[in-house]
Short mmCIF file of C-alpha atoms in Angstrom, two decimals:
data_model
loop_
_atom_site.label_atom_id
_atom_site.label_comp_id
_atom_site.label_asym_id
_atom_site.label_seq_id
_atom_site.Cartn_x
_atom_site.Cartn_y
_atom_site.Cartn_z
CA UNK A 1 80.75 133.97 152.15
CA UNK A 2 80.94 132.63 155.41
CA UNK A 3 84.53 131.70 156.39
CA UNK A 4 85.66 129.79 159.73
CA UNK A 5 89.09 131.89 160.74
CA UNK A 6 91.43 129.42 163.35
CA UNK A 7 94.05 130.97 165.01
CA UNK A 8 96.80 128.70 166.10
CA UNK A 9 99.16 130.80 167.40
CA UNK A 10 98.98 128.74 170.44
CA UNK A 11 99.74 125.16 169.00
CA UNK A 12 101.31 125.83 165.88
CA UNK A 13 102.83 128.98 166.81
CA UNK A 14 104.63 127.73 170.20
CA UNK A 15 105.77 125.24 167.77
CA UNK A 16 108.43 128.18 166.64
CA UNK A 17 111.88 127.13 167.67
CA UNK A 18 112.82 128.49 171.20
CA UNK A 19 109.16 129.79 171.73
CA UNK A 20 107.40 128.97 174.87
CA UNK A 21 104.67 130.85 176.39
CA UNK A 22 103.43 130.79 180.03
CA UNK A 23 100.41 130.10 181.21
CA UNK A 24 99.14 133.75 181.14
CA UNK A 25 100.70 134.82 178.20
CA UNK A 26 98.47 131.88 176.34
CA UNK A 27 95.23 132.96 178.53
CA UNK A 28 96.02 136.78 177.49
CA UNK A 29 96.65 135.75 173.78
CA UNK A 30 93.31 133.98 173.74
CA UNK A 31 91.18 136.53 174.76
CA UNK A 32 92.54 139.35 172.69
CA UNK A 33 92.33 137.05 169.67
CA UNK A 34 88.49 136.57 170.85
CA UNK A 35 88.37 140.49 170.87
CA UNK A 36 89.49 140.72 167.48
CA UNK A 37 86.88 138.44 166.35
CA UNK A 38 88.54 135.30 165.61
CA UNK A 39 85.79 132.01 165.10
CA UNK A 40 88.58 129.30 166.64
CA UNK A 41 91.63 128.89 168.56
CA UNK A 42 93.79 125.60 168.53
CA UNK A 43 94.56 125.84 171.52
CA UNK A 44 97.90 123.24 172.35
CA UNK A 45 98.24 119.41 172.64
CA UNK A 46 96.82 118.28 175.58
CA UNK A 47 98.37 115.08 175.88
CA UNK A 48 101.72 116.65 176.24
CA UNK A 49 100.69 117.21 179.90
CA UNK A 50 102.43 119.54 182.34
CA UNK A 51 102.01 123.38 181.76
CA UNK A 52 100.60 122.60 178.62
CA UNK A 53 97.68 121.05 180.07
CA UNK A 54 97.38 123.32 182.80
CA UNK A 55 97.33 126.45 180.09
CA UNK A 56 94.16 124.56 178.53
CA UNK A 57 92.22 123.89 181.52
CA UNK A 58 92.37 127.53 182.21
CA UNK A 59 91.54 128.73 178.78
CA UNK A 60 88.46 126.21 179.20
CA UNK A 61 87.67 127.81 182.68
CA UNK A 62 87.57 131.33 181.48
CA UNK A 63 84.44 130.46 179.33
CA UNK A 64 85.75 131.98 176.42
CA UNK A 65 82.63 132.17 173.94
CA UNK A 66 84.96 130.73 170.94
CA UNK A 67 85.58 127.35 169.74
CA UNK A 68 88.95 126.22 171.88
CA UNK A 69 90.22 122.80 169.74
CA UNK A 70 92.74 120.20 170.71
CA UNK A 71 94.99 118.89 168.31
CA UNK A 72 95.95 115.46 168.67
CA UNK A 73 98.26 112.85 166.98
CA UNK A 74 95.98 109.94 165.47
CA UNK A 75 95.89 107.92 168.91
CA UNK A 76 92.71 107.72 171.13
CA UNK A 77 94.95 108.32 174.06
CA UNK A 78 95.39 111.78 172.59
CA UNK A 79 91.92 112.13 172.61
CA UNK A 80 90.90 111.30 175.29
CA UNK A 81 93.47 113.79 176.96
CA UNK A 82 91.46 116.46 175.34
CA UNK A 83 88.46 115.49 176.50
CA UNK A 84 89.54 115.10 179.89
CA UNK A 85 91.08 118.81 180.17
CA UNK A 86 87.31 119.88 178.88
CA UNK A 87 87.13 120.24 175.16
CA UNK A 88 84.49 119.14 172.90
CA UNK A 89 86.41 120.27 169.83
CA UNK A 90 89.24 118.19 168.61
CA UNK A 91 91.57 118.18 165.84
CA UNK A 92 93.11 115.15 164.27
CA UNK A 93 96.57 114.87 162.47
CA UNK A 94 97.34 112.13 160.19
CA UNK A 95 99.68 112.06 156.87
CA UNK A 96 97.88 111.81 153.27
CA UNK A 97 101.37 111.82 151.63
CA UNK A 98 103.13 108.42 150.69
CA UNK A 99 106.13 110.19 151.63
CA UNK A 100 105.39 110.82 154.98
CA UNK A 101 103.11 107.31 155.21
CA UNK A 102 106.00 105.07 153.43
CA UNK A 103 108.99 106.77 155.11
CA UNK A 104 107.62 107.95 158.71
CA UNK A 105 104.99 105.94 159.42
CA UNK A 106 105.62 103.00 157.30
CA UNK A 107 102.40 102.47 157.03
CA UNK A 108 99.85 102.04 153.99
CA UNK A 109 96.88 104.43 152.66
CA UNK A 110 94.46 101.51 153.87
CA UNK A 111 95.50 101.89 157.15
CA UNK A 112 95.55 105.68 157.37
CA UNK A 113 92.01 105.30 156.12
CA UNK A 114 90.76 103.03 158.49
CA UNK A 115 92.66 104.87 161.72
CA UNK A 116 91.16 107.83 160.75
CA UNK A 117 87.96 106.54 160.94
CA UNK A 118 88.22 104.87 164.28
CA UNK A 119 89.32 107.47 166.01
CA UNK A 120 86.40 109.75 164.27
CA UNK A 121 84.27 107.37 164.99
CA UNK A 122 85.43 107.42 169.13
CA UNK A 123 85.66 111.34 168.73
CA UNK A 124 81.93 111.78 167.34
CA UNK A 125 81.03 109.23 170.06
CA UNK A 126 81.76 112.14 172.63
CA UNK A 127 79.86 113.96 171.18
CA UNK A 128 82.54 116.18 169.82
CA UNK A 129 83.38 118.35 167.06
CA UNK A 130 86.08 116.61 164.74
CA UNK A 131 88.53 117.84 162.42
CA UNK A 132 91.18 115.75 160.55
CA UNK A 133 93.91 116.55 158.65
CA UNK A 134 95.43 115.35 155.41
CA UNK A 135 99.21 116.13 156.37
CA UNK A 136 101.96 116.96 153.28
CA UNK A 137 98.94 117.23 151.23
CA UNK A 138 101.40 119.24 149.02
CA UNK A 139 102.96 116.12 147.96
CA UNK A 140 99.73 113.57 148.07
CA UNK A 141 98.30 112.52 145.15
CA UNK A 142 95.46 114.05 144.37
CA UNK A 143 93.31 111.10 143.66
CA UNK A 144 93.76 109.57 147.15
CA UNK A 145 93.71 113.26 148.39
CA UNK A 146 89.82 112.97 147.31
CA UNK A 147 89.18 109.14 148.62
CA UNK A 148 90.69 110.51 151.86
CA UNK A 149 88.27 113.44 152.47
CA UNK A 150 85.26 111.61 151.07
CA UNK A 151 86.51 108.73 153.73
CA UNK A 152 86.50 111.29 156.73
CA UNK A 153 82.70 112.56 155.55
CA UNK A 154 81.48 108.81 155.42
CA UNK A 155 83.22 108.58 159.07
CA UNK A 156 81.37 111.91 160.31
CA UNK A 157 84.43 114.20 160.28
CA UNK A 158 83.15 117.87 160.56
CA UNK A 159 85.91 119.23 158.84
CA UNK A 160 89.25 118.08 156.45
CA UNK A 161 92.51 120.39 156.69
CA UNK A 162 94.67 120.26 153.95
CA UNK A 163 98.05 120.73 155.20
CA UNK A 164 101.03 121.78 152.72
CA UNK A 165 103.14 120.75 155.51
CA UNK A 166 106.89 121.68 154.00
CA UNK A 167 105.22 124.73 152.04
CA UNK A 168 105.65 123.15 148.57
CA UNK A 169 102.45 124.55 146.72
CA UNK A 170 102.20 127.63 145.04
CA UNK A 171 98.82 129.23 144.70
CA UNK A 172 97.54 127.58 140.89
CA UNK A 173 98.98 124.09 142.47
CA UNK A 174 96.93 124.94 145.76
CA UNK A 175 93.61 126.22 143.89
CA UNK A 176 93.58 122.86 141.85
CA UNK A 177 94.07 120.81 144.61
CA UNK A 178 91.58 122.38 146.79
CA UNK A 179 88.95 122.67 143.82
CA UNK A 180 89.29 118.67 143.12
CA UNK A 181 88.65 118.22 146.70
CA UNK A 182 85.71 120.68 147.00
CA UNK A 183 84.18 119.47 143.91
CA UNK A 184 84.17 115.78 144.65
CA UNK A 185 83.24 116.19 148.74
CA UNK A 186 80.70 117.55 150.97
CA UNK A 187 82.93 118.60 153.62
CA UNK A 188 84.02 121.86 154.75
CA UNK A 189 87.89 122.37 153.87
CA UNK A 190 90.83 124.04 156.20
CA UNK A 191 93.66 125.73 154.09
CA UNK A 192 97.15 125.23 156.60
CA UNK A 193 99.52 126.63 154.65
CA UNK A 194 103.55 126.82 155.49
CA UNK A 195 105.45 129.32 154.08
CA UNK A 196 108.76 127.84 153.39
CA UNK A 197 108.78 129.82 150.00
CA UNK A 198 107.24 132.95 151.38
CA UNK A 199 103.77 131.73 149.75
CA UNK A 200 101.44 130.78 152.80
CA UNK A 201 99.11 133.99 152.55
CA UNK A 202 99.20 133.38 148.64
CA UNK A 203 98.28 130.29 149.00
CA UNK A 204 95.45 130.95 151.50
CA UNK A 205 93.88 133.30 149.66
CA UNK A 206 94.04 131.12 146.51
CA UNK A 207 92.76 128.14 148.67
CA UNK A 208 89.57 130.49 149.65
CA UNK A 209 88.72 131.21 145.91
CA UNK A 210 88.77 127.68 145.13
CA UNK A 211 86.31 127.06 147.67
CA UNK A 212 87.88 126.56 151.52
CA UNK A 213 85.50 127.34 153.88
CA UNK A 214 88.13 127.77 156.83
CA UNK A 215 91.35 129.16 157.02
CA UNK A 216 94.49 128.77 159.69
CA UNK A 217 96.69 131.32 160.41
CA UNK A 218 98.94 132.30 163.57
CA UNK A 219 99.92 135.96 164.63
CA UNK A 220 102.94 137.13 163.14
CA UNK A 221 102.83 133.66 161.03
CA UNK A 222 104.62 132.00 163.40
CA UNK A 223 104.73 128.17 163.39
CA UNK A 224 107.74 125.70 162.46
CA UNK A 225 110.45 127.02 160.63
CA UNK A 226 109.54 129.99 158.33
CA UNK A 227 105.99 129.47 160.26
CA UNK A 228 102.00 129.56 158.69
CA UNK A 229 100.47 132.09 156.90
CA UNK A 230 100.21 135.27 158.98
CA UNK A 231 97.08 136.16 160.61
CA UNK A 232 97.41 139.67 159.87
CA UNK A 233 98.44 138.96 156.41
CA UNK A 234 95.17 136.70 155.56
CA UNK A 235 92.88 138.85 156.82
CA UNK A 236 93.76 142.16 155.42
CA UNK A 237 93.84 140.06 151.99
CA UNK A 238 90.28 138.55 152.40
CA UNK A 239 89.24 142.03 152.58
CA UNK A 240 91.14 143.65 150.13
CA UNK A 241 91.44 140.98 147.38
CA UNK A 242 88.87 138.82 147.95
CA UNK A 243 86.14 141.66 148.98
CA UNK A 244 85.32 139.24 152.22
CA UNK A 245 84.59 140.90 154.90
CA UNK A 246 85.72 138.86 158.09
CA UNK A 247 84.13 140.71 160.84
CA UNK A 248 88.05 140.76 162.26
CA UNK A 249 88.40 144.05 164.15
CA UNK A 250 91.38 145.27 161.96
CA UNK A 251 92.46 148.34 164.58
CA UNK A 252 93.30 145.75 167.05
CA UNK A 253 95.85 143.73 164.92
CA UNK A 254 98.90 145.89 165.82
CA UNK A 255 98.53 145.62 169.57
CA UNK A 256 97.88 141.63 169.40
CA UNK A 257 100.98 141.25 166.70
CA UNK A 258 103.36 143.32 169.71
CA UNK A 259 102.29 141.36 172.08
CA UNK A 260 102.50 138.41 170.72
CA UNK A 261 106.10 139.68 169.56
CA UNK A 262 107.19 140.32 173.16
CA UNK A 263 105.83 137.13 174.41
CA UNK A 264 107.47 135.15 171.77
CA UNK A 265 110.58 137.22 171.66
CA UNK A 266 110.15 137.31 167.81
CA UNK A 267 110.30 141.12 166.98
CA UNK A 268 108.21 142.31 164.34
CA UNK A 269 110.89 143.18 161.13
CA UNK A 270 110.07 146.98 160.72
CA UNK A 271 109.43 145.79 156.94
CA UNK A 272 106.79 143.58 158.02
CA UNK A 273 103.66 143.41 155.69
CA UNK A 274 100.73 145.06 157.57
CA UNK A 275 102.18 145.78 161.23
CA UNK A 276 105.57 146.50 160.35
CA UNK A 277 106.72 149.94 161.75
CA UNK A 278 107.87 151.15 158.37
CA UNK A 279 104.56 150.24 156.26
CA UNK A 280 103.29 154.11 156.71
CA UNK A 281 106.74 155.48 157.06
CA UNK A 282 107.78 157.94 154.44
CA UNK A 283 111.21 159.33 153.36
CA UNK A 284 111.78 159.15 149.64
CA UNK A 285 111.14 162.81 148.83
CA UNK A 286 108.34 161.83 145.73
CA UNK A 287 106.67 159.68 148.26
CA UNK A 288 106.46 161.91 150.83
CA UNK A 289 105.02 164.71 148.64
CA UNK A 290 102.48 162.54 147.41
CA UNK A 291 100.95 161.08 150.60
CA UNK A 292 100.90 164.86 151.73
CA UNK A 293 98.87 165.60 149.22
CA UNK A 294 96.71 162.43 148.57
CA UNK A 295 97.70 159.42 151.19
CA UNK A 296 96.36 156.78 149.18
CA UNK A 297 98.73 157.77 146.39
CA UNK A 298 101.24 155.80 148.02
CA UNK A 299 99.27 153.76 150.52
CA UNK A 300 97.25 150.71 150.01
CA UNK A 301 94.58 151.56 153.04
CA UNK A 302 95.04 153.78 156.01
CA UNK A 303 97.15 153.18 158.61
CA UNK A 304 94.47 153.41 161.05
CA UNK A 305 92.77 150.26 159.83
CA UNK A 306 95.64 148.07 161.69
CA UNK A 307 96.45 150.35 164.32
CA UNK A 308 99.22 152.09 162.84
CA UNK A 309 99.95 155.78 162.25
CA UNK A 310 101.92 157.77 159.58
CA UNK A 311 105.08 158.81 160.06
CA UNK A 312 107.14 161.21 158.07
CA UNK A 313 110.88 159.94 158.22
CA UNK A 314 114.08 162.34 157.57
CA UNK A 315 116.90 160.67 155.76
CA UNK A 316 119.29 160.11 152.68
CA UNK A 317 116.01 160.54 150.58
CA UNK A 318 114.55 163.18 151.86
CA UNK A 319 113.52 166.29 149.85
CA UNK A 320 112.21 169.67 150.83
CA UNK A 321 108.37 168.97 151.13
CA UNK A 322 109.60 166.12 153.99
CA UNK A 323 112.08 168.93 155.76
CA UNK A 324 109.26 171.84 155.63
CA UNK A 325 106.38 169.55 157.17
CA UNK A 326 108.54 168.31 160.16
CA UNK A 327 109.97 171.80 161.07
CA UNK A 328 106.45 173.05 160.98
CA UNK A 329 105.39 170.17 163.44
CA UNK A 330 108.52 171.65 165.66
CA UNK A 331 107.05 175.12 165.52
CA UNK A 332 108.95 176.48 162.79
CA UNK A 333 107.67 178.21 159.60
CA UNK A 334 109.73 177.64 156.35
CA UNK A 335 110.12 178.69 152.74
CA UNK A 336 110.38 175.46 151.07
CA UNK A 337 112.07 177.45 148.12
CA UNK A 338 115.19 178.16 150.87
CA UNK A 339 115.47 174.82 152.07
CA UNK A 340 117.76 173.32 149.96
CA UNK A 341 121.00 173.37 152.21
CA UNK A 342 119.39 171.89 154.96
CA UNK A 343 118.17 168.93 152.70
CA UNK A 344 121.77 168.64 151.69
CA UNK A 345 123.12 168.57 155.10
CA UNK A 346 120.28 166.10 156.25
CA UNK A 347 121.27 163.86 153.29
CA UNK A 348 125.05 163.82 154.61
CA UNK A 349 124.10 162.98 158.22
CA UNK A 350 121.94 160.35 157.54
CA UNK A 351 124.58 158.82 155.52
CA UNK A 352 127.60 159.55 158.05
CA UNK A 353 124.99 157.99 161.05
CA UNK A 354 123.76 155.19 158.66
CA UNK A 355 119.73 156.35 159.99
CA UNK A 356 117.30 158.43 160.00
CA UNK A 357 117.57 162.12 161.53
CA UNK A 358 115.31 162.70 164.42
CA UNK A 359 113.09 165.76 164.69
CA UNK A 360 115.54 167.58 167.11
CA UNK A 361 118.41 166.82 165.14
CA UNK A 362 116.55 168.23 161.99
CA UNK A 363 116.11 171.43 164.28
CA UNK A 364 119.71 171.65 165.26
CA UNK A 365 120.76 171.15 161.52
CA UNK A 366 118.25 174.23 160.67
CA UNK A 367 119.39 176.51 163.36
CA UNK A 368 123.32 175.60 162.68
CA UNK A 369 123.21 176.37 159.30
CA UNK A 370 120.72 179.69 159.67
CA UNK A 371 123.02 181.32 162.09
CA UNK A 372 125.75 180.82 159.44
CA UNK A 373 123.93 183.01 157.34
#
């Protein structure tokens, strides 16, 4: 299955409250995304001018071999700003729900279709590749969505983006919505799923299952409020849940995610799926015993696949197997049957310190108990 993988860290991601990338950081992130194999980048909003425009011009000038897409409001002047920056691919953001049309824009369904078609016509007249949004599609009337998508196709759009703008969909509703549009309109559909209920990844995979050929993601799931579907989760989900080989160099995910985390001042949570440091850390005695014998007993895929390493952690739930293993890495050979006093001391110390015990601390505990006899 051919998918177009598009990252919006530089646009949607930077809309996270308080996140602001420098020009240099934007260019670096773009190059890293190109390296791992993303097909397209939504690079920002040229009409903002200033540092945003400077960064976009810089990226265009770098000669990146990846589609660079400018995001635009439903205004001709925005599109002109994109073309002035040297972009030849543009996205047009327009509403599709009555909620947005009536209350935000105070416009009709007829207005949005007419406006959309005029803007698509203008952009295609410039020789551009054109994508258009159906914003707030999660609350839109499905019959109107089909009509909207048909109107986009008729006007010459290359793609329609169905955006669950406030994250109200679930995987079942997402599947039904995407399938309805795909079955009735011959136009590539992109899924843009917000994470307000923690369902962005699941909804994205459901959309692909229903026939969406384009996915929209950000590194670490950055974006407004709780963000959109995380690149790292969607790529692994496509591979392991849907059996789709994307060509993404997953071993480069950790470096990319850590760089973006630093640049955005949004640290990666320890328990973050795919790239969190706890993904392949094992403390529980039963788990440690399992992974030391058969790694996939308690791991869904090899840590090296995403740039991580397996780590045995010594803490409150540690068993003798883990203690023996860590002591062995420190050059101390032991008999597992004699380690019960060490295990009990380790558990007490972990509770007192409310953290894991380092290998050096474990050696000190072992030495102290052995000396006491």
